[in-house]
N, CA and C of each residue as an Amber inpcrd file, in Angstrom:
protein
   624
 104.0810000  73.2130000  95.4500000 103.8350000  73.3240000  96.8860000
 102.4190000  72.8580000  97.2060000 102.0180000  71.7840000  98.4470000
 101.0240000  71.4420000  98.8000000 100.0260000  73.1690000  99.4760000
  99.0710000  72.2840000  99.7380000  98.2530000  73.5320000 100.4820000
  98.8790000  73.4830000 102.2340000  99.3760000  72.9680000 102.4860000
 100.0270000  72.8040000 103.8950000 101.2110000  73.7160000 104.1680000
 101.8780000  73.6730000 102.9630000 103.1580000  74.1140000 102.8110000
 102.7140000  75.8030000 102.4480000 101.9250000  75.8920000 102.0250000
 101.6010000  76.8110000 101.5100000 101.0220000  77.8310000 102.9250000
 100.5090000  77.0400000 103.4170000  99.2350000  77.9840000 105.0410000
 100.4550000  77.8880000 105.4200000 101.4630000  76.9180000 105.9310000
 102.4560000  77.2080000 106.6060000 103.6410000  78.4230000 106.4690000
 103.6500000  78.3820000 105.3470000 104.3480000  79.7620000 104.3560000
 103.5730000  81.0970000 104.8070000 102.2540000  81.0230000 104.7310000
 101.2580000  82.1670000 104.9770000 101.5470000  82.6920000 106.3720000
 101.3090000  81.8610000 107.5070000 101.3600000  82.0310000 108.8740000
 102.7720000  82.3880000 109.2860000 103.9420000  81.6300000 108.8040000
 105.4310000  82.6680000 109.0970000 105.0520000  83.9140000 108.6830000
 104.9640000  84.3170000 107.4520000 105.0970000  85.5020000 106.5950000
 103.9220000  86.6680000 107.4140000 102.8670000  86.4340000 108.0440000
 101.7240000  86.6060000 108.7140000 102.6170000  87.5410000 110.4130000
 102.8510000  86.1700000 110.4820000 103.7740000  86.8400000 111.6030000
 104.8080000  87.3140000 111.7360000 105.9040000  87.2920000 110.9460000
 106.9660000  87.9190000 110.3580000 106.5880000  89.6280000 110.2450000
 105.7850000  89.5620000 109.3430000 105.1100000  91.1660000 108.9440000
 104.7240000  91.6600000 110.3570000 103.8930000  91.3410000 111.1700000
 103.4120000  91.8470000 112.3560000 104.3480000  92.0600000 113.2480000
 104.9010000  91.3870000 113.7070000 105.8200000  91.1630000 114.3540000
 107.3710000  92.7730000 113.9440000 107.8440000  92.7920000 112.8890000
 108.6230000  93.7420000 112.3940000 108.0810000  95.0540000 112.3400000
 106.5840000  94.9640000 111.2000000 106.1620000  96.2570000 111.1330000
 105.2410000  96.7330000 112.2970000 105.0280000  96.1980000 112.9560000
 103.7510000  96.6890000 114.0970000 104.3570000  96.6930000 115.0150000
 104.4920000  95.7500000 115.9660000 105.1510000  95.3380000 117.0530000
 106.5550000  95.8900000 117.8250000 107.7200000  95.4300000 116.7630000
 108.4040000  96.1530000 116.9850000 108.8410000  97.4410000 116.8020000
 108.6020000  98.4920000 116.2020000 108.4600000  99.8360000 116.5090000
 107.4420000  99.6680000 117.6500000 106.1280000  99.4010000 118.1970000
 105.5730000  99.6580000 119.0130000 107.2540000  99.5760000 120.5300000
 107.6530000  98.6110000 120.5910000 108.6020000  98.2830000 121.7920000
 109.9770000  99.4690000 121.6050000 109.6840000  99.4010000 120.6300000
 111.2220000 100.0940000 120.2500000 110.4370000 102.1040000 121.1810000
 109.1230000 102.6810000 120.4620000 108.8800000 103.7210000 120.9650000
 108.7690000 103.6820000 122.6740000 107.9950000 102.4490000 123.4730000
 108.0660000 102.3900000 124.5960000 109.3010000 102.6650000 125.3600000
 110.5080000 102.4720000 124.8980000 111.6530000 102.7440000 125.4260000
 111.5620000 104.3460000 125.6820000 111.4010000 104.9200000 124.5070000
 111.8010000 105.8150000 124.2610000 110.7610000 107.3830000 125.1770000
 109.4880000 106.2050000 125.3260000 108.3680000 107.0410000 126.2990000
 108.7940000 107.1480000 127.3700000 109.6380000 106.6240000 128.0940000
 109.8020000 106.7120000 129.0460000 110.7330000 107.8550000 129.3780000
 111.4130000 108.0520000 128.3200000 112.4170000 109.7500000 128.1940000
 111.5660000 110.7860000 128.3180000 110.6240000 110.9720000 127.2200000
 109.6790000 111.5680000 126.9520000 108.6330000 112.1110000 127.8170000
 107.9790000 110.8240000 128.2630000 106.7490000 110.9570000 129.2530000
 105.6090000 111.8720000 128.2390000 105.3160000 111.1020000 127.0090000
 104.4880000 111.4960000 126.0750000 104.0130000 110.6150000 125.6450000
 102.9280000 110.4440000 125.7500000 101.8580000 109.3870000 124.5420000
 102.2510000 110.0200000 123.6440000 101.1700000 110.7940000 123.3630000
 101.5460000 111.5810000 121.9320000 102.6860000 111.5460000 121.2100000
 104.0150000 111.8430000 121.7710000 105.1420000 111.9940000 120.7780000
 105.5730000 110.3660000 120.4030000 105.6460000 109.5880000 121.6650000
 105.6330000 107.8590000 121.6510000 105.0470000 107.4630000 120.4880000
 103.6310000 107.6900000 120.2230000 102.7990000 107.1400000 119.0680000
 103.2710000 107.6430000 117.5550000 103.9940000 109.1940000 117.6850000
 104.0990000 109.2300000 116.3650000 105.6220000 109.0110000 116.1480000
 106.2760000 108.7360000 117.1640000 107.3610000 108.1230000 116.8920000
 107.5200000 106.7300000 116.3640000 106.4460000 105.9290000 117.0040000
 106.3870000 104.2990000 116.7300000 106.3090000 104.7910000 114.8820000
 105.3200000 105.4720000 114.6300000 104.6740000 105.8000000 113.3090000
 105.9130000 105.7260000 112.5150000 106.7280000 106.3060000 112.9450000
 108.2370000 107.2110000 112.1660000 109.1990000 105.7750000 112.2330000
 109.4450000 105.3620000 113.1510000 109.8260000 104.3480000 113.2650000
 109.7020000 102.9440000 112.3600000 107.6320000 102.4710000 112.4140000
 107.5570000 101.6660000 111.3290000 108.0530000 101.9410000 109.7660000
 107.4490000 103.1170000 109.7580000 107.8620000 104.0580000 108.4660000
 109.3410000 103.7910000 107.2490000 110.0660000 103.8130000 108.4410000
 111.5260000 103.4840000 108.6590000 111.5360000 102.0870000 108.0270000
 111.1120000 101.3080000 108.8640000 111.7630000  99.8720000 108.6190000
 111.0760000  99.2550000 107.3180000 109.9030000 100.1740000 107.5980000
 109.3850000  99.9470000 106.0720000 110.2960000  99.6440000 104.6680000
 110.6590000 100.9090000 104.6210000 111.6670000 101.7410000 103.4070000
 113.1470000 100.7100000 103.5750000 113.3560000 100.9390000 104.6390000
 114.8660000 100.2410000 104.8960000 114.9070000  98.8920000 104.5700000
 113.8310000  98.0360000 104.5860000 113.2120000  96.1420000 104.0820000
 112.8290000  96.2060000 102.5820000 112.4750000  97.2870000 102.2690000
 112.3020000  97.2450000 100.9950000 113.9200000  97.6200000 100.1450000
 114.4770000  98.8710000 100.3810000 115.9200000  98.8550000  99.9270000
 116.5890000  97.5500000 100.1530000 116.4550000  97.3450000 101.0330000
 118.0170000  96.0220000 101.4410000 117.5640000  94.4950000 100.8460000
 116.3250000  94.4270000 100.3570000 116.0180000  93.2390000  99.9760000
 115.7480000  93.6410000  98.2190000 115.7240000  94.9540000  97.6740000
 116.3160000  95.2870000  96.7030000 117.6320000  95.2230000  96.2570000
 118.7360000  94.5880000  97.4450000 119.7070000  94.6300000  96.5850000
 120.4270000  93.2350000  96.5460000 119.5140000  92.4060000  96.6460000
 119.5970000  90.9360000  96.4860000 119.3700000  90.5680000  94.7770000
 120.1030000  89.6710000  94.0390000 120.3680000  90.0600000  93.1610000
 118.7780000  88.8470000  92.6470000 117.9970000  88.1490000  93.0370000
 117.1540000  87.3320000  92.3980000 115.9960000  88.9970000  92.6370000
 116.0940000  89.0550000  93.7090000 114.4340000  90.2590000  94.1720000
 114.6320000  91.3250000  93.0410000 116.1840000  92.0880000  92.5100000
 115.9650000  92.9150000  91.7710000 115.5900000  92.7710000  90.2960000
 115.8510000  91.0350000  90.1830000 114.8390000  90.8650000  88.4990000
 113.8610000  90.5610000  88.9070000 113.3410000  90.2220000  90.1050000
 111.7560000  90.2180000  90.3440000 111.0800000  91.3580000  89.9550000
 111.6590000  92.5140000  90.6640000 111.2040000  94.0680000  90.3540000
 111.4240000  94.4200000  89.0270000 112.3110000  93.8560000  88.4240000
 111.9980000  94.3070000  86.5270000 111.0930000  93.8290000  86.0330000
 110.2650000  92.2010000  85.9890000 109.1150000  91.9600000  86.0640000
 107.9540000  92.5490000  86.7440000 108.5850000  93.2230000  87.9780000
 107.6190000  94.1440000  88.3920000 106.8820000  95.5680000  87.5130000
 108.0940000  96.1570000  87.3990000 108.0190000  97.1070000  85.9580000
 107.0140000  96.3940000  84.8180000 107.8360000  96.3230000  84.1780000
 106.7880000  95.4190000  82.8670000 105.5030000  95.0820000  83.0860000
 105.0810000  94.3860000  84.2310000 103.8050000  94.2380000  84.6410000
 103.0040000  95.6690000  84.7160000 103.2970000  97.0080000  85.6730000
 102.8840000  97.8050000  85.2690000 102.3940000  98.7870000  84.4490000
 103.6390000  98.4010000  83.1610000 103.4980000  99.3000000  82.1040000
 102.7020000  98.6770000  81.0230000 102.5120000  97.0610000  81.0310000
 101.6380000  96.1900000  80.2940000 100.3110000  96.8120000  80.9580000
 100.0550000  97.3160000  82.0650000  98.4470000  97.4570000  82.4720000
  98.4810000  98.8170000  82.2720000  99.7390000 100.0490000  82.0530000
  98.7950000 101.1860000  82.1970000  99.0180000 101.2250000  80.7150000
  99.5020000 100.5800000  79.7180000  99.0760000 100.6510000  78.0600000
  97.7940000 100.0660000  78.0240000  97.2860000  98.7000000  78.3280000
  95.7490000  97.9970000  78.2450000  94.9290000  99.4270000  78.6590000
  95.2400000 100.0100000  80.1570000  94.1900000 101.1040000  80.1530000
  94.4260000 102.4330000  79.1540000  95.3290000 102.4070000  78.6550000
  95.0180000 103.3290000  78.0360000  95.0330000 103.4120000  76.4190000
  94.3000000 102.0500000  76.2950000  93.7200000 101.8730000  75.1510000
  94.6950000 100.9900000  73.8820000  95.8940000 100.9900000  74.4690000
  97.2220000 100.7330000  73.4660000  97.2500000  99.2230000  73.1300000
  97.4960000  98.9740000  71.6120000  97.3250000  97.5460000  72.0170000
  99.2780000  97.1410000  71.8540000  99.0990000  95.8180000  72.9080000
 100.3070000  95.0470000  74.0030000 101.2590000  94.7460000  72.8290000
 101.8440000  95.5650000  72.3090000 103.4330000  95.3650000  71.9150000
 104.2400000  95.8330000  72.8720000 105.4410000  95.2970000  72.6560000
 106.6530000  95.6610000  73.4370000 106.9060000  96.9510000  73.1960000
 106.8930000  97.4790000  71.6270000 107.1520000  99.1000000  71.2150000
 105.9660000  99.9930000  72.0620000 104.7790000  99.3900000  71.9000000
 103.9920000 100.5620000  73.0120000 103.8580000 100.4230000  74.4980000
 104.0710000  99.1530000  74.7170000 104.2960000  99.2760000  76.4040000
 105.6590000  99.6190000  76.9440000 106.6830000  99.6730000  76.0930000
 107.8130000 100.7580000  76.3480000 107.3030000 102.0470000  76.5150000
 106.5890000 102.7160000  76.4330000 106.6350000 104.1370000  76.2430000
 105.8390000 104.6230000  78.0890000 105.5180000 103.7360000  78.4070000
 105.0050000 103.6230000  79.8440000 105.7560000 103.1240000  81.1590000
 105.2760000 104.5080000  81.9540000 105.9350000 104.4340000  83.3810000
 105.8340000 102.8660000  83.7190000 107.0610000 102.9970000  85.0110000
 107.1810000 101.7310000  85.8420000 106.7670000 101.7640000  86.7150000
 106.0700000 103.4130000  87.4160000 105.2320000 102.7760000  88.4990000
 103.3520000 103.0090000  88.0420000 103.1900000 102.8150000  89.1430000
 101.6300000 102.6180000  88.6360000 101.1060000 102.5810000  89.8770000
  99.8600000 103.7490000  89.6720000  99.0500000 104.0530000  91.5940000
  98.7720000 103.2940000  92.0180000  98.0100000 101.9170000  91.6720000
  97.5900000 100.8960000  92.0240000  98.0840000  99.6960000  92.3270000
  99.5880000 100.0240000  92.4180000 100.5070000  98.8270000  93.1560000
 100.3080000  98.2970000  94.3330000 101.0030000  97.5270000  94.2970000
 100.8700000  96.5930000  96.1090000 102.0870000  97.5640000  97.0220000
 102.7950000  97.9670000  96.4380000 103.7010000  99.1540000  97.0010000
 103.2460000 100.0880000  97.6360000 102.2160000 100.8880000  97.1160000
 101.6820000 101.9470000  97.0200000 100.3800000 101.2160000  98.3770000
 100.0980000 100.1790000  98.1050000  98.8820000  99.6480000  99.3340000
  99.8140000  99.8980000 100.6880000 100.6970000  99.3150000 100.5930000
 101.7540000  99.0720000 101.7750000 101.9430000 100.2840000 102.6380000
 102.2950000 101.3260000 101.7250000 102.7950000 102.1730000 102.0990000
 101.8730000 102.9960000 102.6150000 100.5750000 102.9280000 101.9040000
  99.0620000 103.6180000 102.6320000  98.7430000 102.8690000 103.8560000
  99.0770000 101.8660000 103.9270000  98.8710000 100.6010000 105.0300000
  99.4360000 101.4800000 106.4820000 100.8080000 101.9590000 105.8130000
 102.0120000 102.4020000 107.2100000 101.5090000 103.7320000 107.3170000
 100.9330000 104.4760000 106.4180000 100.2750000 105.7100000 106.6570000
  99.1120000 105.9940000 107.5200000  98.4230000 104.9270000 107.1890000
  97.0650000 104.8440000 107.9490000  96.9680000 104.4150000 109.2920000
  98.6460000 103.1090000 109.5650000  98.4240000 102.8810000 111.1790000
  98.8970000 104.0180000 111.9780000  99.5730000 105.1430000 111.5080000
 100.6300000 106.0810000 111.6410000  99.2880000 107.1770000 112.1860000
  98.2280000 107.5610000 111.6280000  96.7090000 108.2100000 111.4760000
  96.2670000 107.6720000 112.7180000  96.3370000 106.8320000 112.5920000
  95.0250000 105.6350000 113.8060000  95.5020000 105.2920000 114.6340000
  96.4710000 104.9750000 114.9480000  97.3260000 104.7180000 116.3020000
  97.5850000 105.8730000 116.7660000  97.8310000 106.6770000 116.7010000
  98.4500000 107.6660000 117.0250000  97.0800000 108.4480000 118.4690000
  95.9330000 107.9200000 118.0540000  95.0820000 108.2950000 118.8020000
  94.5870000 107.2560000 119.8150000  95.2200000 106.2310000 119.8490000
  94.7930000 105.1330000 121.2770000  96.2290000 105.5780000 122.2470000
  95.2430000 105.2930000 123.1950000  96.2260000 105.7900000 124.8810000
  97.1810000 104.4400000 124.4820000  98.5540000 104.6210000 125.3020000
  99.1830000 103.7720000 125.3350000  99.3830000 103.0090000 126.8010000
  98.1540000 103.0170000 127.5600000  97.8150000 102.3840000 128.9700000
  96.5160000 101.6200000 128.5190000  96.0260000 100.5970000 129.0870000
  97.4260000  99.6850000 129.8560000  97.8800000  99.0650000 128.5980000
  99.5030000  98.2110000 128.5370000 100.1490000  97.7860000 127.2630000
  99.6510000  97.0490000 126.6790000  98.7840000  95.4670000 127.4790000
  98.4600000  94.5320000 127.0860000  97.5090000  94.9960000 125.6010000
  96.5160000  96.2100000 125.9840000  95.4200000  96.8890000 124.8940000
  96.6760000  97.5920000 124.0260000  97.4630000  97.9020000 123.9810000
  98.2980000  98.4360000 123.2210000  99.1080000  97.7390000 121.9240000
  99.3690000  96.4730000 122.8480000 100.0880000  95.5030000 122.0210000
  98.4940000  94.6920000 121.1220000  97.4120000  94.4700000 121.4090000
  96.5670000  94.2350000 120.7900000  95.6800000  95.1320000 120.1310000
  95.9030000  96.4400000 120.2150000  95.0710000  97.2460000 119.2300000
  96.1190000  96.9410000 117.8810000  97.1610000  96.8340000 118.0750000
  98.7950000  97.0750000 117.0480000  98.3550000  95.6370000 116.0180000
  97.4920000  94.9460000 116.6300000  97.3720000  93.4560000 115.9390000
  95.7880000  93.1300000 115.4110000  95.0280000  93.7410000 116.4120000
  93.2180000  93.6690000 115.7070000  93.1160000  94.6270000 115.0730000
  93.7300000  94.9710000 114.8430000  93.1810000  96.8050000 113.8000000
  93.8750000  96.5070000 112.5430000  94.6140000  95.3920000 112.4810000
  94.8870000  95.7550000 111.0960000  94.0330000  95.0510000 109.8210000
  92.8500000  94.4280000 110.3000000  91.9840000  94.5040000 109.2240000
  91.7560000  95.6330000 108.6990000  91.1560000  96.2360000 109.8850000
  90.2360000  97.9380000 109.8290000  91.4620000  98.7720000 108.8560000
  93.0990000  98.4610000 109.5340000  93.5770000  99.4820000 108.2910000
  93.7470000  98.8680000 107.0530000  93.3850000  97.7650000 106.9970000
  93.8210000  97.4740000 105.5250000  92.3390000  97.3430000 104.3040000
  91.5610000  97.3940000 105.4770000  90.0760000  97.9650000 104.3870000
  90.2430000  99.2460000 104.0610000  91.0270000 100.0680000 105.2490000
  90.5010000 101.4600000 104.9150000  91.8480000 101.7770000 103.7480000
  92.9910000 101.5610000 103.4280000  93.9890000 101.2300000 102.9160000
  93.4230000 100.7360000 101.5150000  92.6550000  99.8150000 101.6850000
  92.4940000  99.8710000  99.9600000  91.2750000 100.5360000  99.1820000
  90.5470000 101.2910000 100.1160000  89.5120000 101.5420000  99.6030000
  90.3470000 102.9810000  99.6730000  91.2150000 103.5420000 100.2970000
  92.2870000 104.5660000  99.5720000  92.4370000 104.4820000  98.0900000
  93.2990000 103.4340000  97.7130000  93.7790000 102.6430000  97.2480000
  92.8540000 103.1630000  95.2910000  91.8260000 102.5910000  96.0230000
  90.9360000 102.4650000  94.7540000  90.3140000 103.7600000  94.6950000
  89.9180000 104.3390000  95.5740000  89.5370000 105.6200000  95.5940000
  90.3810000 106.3560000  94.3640000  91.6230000 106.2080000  94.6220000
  92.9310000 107.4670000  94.1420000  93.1450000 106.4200000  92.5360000
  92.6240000 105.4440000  92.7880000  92.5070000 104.9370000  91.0260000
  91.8140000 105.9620000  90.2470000  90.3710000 105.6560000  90.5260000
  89.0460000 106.0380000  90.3680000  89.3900000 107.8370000  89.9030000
  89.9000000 108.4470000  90.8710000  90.0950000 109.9950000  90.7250000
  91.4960000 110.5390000  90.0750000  92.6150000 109.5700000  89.6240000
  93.7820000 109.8170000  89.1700000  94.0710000 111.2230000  88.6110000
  93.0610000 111.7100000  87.7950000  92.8830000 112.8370000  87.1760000
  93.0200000 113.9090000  88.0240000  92.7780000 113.7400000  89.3900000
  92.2660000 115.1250000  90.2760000  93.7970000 115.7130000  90.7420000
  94.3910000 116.7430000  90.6150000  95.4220000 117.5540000  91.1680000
  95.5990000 116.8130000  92.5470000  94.7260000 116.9090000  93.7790000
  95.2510000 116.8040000  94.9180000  95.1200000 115.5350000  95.2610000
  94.3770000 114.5480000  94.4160000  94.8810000 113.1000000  94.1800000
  96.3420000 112.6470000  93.9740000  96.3520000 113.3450000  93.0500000
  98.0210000 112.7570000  92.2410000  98.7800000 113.3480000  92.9880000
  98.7320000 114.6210000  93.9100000  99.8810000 115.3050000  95.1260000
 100.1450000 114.1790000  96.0620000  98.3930000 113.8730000  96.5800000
  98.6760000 112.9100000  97.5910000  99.3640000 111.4720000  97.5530000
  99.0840000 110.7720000  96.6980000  99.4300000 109.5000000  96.3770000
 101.5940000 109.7390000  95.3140000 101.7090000 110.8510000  95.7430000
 103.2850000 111.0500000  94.9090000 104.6020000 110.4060000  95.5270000
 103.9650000 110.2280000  96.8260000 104.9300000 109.6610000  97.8050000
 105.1230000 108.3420000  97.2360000 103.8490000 107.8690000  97.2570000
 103.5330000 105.8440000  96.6180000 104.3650000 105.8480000  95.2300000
 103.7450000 106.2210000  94.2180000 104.8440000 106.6180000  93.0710000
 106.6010000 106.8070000  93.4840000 106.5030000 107.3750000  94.3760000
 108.2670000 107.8070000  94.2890000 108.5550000 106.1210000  94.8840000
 107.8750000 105.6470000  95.9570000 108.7700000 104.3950000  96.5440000
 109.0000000 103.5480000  95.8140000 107.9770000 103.6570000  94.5310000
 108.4650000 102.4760000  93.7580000 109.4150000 102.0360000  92.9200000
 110.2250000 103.7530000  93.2460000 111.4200000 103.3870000  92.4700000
 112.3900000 102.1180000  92.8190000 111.7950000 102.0530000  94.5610000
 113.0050000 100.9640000  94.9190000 112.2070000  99.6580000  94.6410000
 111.1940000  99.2590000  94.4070000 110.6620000  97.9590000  94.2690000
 110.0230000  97.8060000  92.5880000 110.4270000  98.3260000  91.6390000
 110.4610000  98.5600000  89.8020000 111.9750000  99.2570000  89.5580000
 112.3410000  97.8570000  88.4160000 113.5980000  97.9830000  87.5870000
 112.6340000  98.0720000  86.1370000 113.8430000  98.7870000  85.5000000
 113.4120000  99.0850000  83.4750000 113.7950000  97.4580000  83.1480000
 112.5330000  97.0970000  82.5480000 112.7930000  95.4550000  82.3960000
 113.3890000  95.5750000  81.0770000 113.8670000  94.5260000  80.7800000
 114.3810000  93.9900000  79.1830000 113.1810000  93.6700000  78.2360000
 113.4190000  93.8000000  76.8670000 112.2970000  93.4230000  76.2120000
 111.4000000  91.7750000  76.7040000 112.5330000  90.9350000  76.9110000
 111.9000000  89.5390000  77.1360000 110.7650000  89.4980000  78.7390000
 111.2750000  90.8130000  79.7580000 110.2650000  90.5990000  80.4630000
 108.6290000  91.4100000  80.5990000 109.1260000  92.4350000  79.1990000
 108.0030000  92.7780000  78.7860000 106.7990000  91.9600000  78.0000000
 107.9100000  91.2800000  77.0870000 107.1720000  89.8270000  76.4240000
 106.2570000  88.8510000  77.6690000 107.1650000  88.5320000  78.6230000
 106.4620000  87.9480000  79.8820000 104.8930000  88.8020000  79.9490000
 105.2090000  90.0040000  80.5150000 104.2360000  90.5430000  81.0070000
 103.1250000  90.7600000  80.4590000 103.2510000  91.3410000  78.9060000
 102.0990000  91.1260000  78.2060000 101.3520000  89.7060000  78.0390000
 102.3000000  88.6640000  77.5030000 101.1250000  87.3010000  77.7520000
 100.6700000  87.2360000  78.8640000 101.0970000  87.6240000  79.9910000
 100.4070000  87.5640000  81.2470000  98.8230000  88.4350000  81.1970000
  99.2560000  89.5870000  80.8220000  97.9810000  90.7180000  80.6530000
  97.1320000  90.0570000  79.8170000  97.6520000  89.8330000  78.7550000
  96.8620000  89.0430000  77.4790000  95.9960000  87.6680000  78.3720000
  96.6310000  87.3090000  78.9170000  96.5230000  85.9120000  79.4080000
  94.8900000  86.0820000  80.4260000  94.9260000  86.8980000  81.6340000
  94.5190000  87.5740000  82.1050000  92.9620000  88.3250000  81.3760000
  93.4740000  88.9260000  80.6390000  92.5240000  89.2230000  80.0910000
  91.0090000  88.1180000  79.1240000  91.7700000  87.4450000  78.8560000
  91.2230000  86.5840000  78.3840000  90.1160000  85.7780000  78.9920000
  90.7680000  85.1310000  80.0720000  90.1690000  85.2230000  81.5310000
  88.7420000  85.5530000  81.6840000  89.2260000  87.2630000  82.0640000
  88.5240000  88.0840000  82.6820000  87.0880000  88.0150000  81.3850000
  87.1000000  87.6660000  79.9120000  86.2190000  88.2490000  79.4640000
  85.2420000  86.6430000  79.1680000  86.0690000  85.5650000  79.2930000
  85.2710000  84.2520000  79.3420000  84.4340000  84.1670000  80.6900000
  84.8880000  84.6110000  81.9750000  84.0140000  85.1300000  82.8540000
  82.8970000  85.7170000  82.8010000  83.5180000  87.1770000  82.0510000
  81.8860000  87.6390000  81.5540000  81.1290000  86.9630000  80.4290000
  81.4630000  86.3600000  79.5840000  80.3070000  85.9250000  79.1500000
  79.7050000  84.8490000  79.4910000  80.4890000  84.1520000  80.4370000
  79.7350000  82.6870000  81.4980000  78.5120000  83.6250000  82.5110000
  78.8950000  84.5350000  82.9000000  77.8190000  85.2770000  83.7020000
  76.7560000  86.0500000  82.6970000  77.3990000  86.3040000  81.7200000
  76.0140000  86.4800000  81.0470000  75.1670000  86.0550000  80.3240000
């Protein structure tokens, strides 16, 4: 793929996402304000709503039969990084013995992503719409800094009880986006880690 094809790929997918997860729950709760005659319940309905379509895009495109060996590579990839961290060296026999999900997924970002607009929206007026429909679209830098610096935070502290409570939700979703891979896509995954790694340490010694 050129770089054209590629920004062009970016900008559907860009707006695709906005458009589903933001947007529409935002229109979908406006209906529903008008029953109501509640900001408040409106906003955390939109919340409940994205929430929703969240989970429901992730199941239904789990049961496409190319996405669900994507997600067994997904697996493997995880369990190749939480053996590297935890000291094991990358056989297939020891990165078997490791979970398929892992806190630090893009799953687990996502899902802090829908948590956090769910937090933060919930506190802008929903007058006038035009600011409504554009807080739903400029803020999502702001949640997706604050989203990964979650993110890394709950790396960083894994150990802590009310860490690992909080982040249990992220863990559970990934059941739907990680399959138990086969040995050959564990093989994948480790040369990847291996690969990766390698990388990462010719880096450091060019910088040092």
């Amino acid at each position: 793929m050129g770089k054209l094809s590629i920004t062009i790929m970016l900008i559907i997918s860009f707006v695709f996402g906005v458009s589903l997860f933001f947007l529409t729950p935002l229109f979908i709760s406006s209906l529903f304000e008008r029953i109501v005659d509640n900001a408040l319940i409106a906003n955390i309905l939109e919340g409940l709503i994205r929430l929703f379509l969240f989970i429901a895009y992730i199941w239904l495109i789990g049961k496409m039969g190319d996405v669900r060996r994507v997600f067994g590579y997904h697996g493997a990839e995880h369990m190749s990084v939480a053996a590297h961290e935890a000291g094991q060296h990358l056989t297939v026999e020891n990165v078997r013995k490791f979970p398929e999900a892992h806190p630090r997924c893009g799953t687990s970002f996502l899902m802090t992503v829908v948590t956090v607009s769910i937090l933060l929206f919930v506190l802008i007026p929903r007058e006038p719409f035009w600011m409504l429909i554009g807080s739903r679209i400029v803020l999502i830098p702001l949640i997706a800094t604050i989203s990964y610096e979650l993110i890394r935070y709950a790396g960083i502290h894994s150990d802590q009880f009310w860490i690992r409570l909080l982040t249990r939700p992220n863990l559970i979703l990934q059941n739907l986006t990680t399959r138990p891979p086969d040995d050959q896509m564990l093989e994948v995954a480790i040369d990847a880690m291996t690969y990766a790694l390698e990388l990462d340490n010719t880096d450091s010694k060019n910088q040092g």
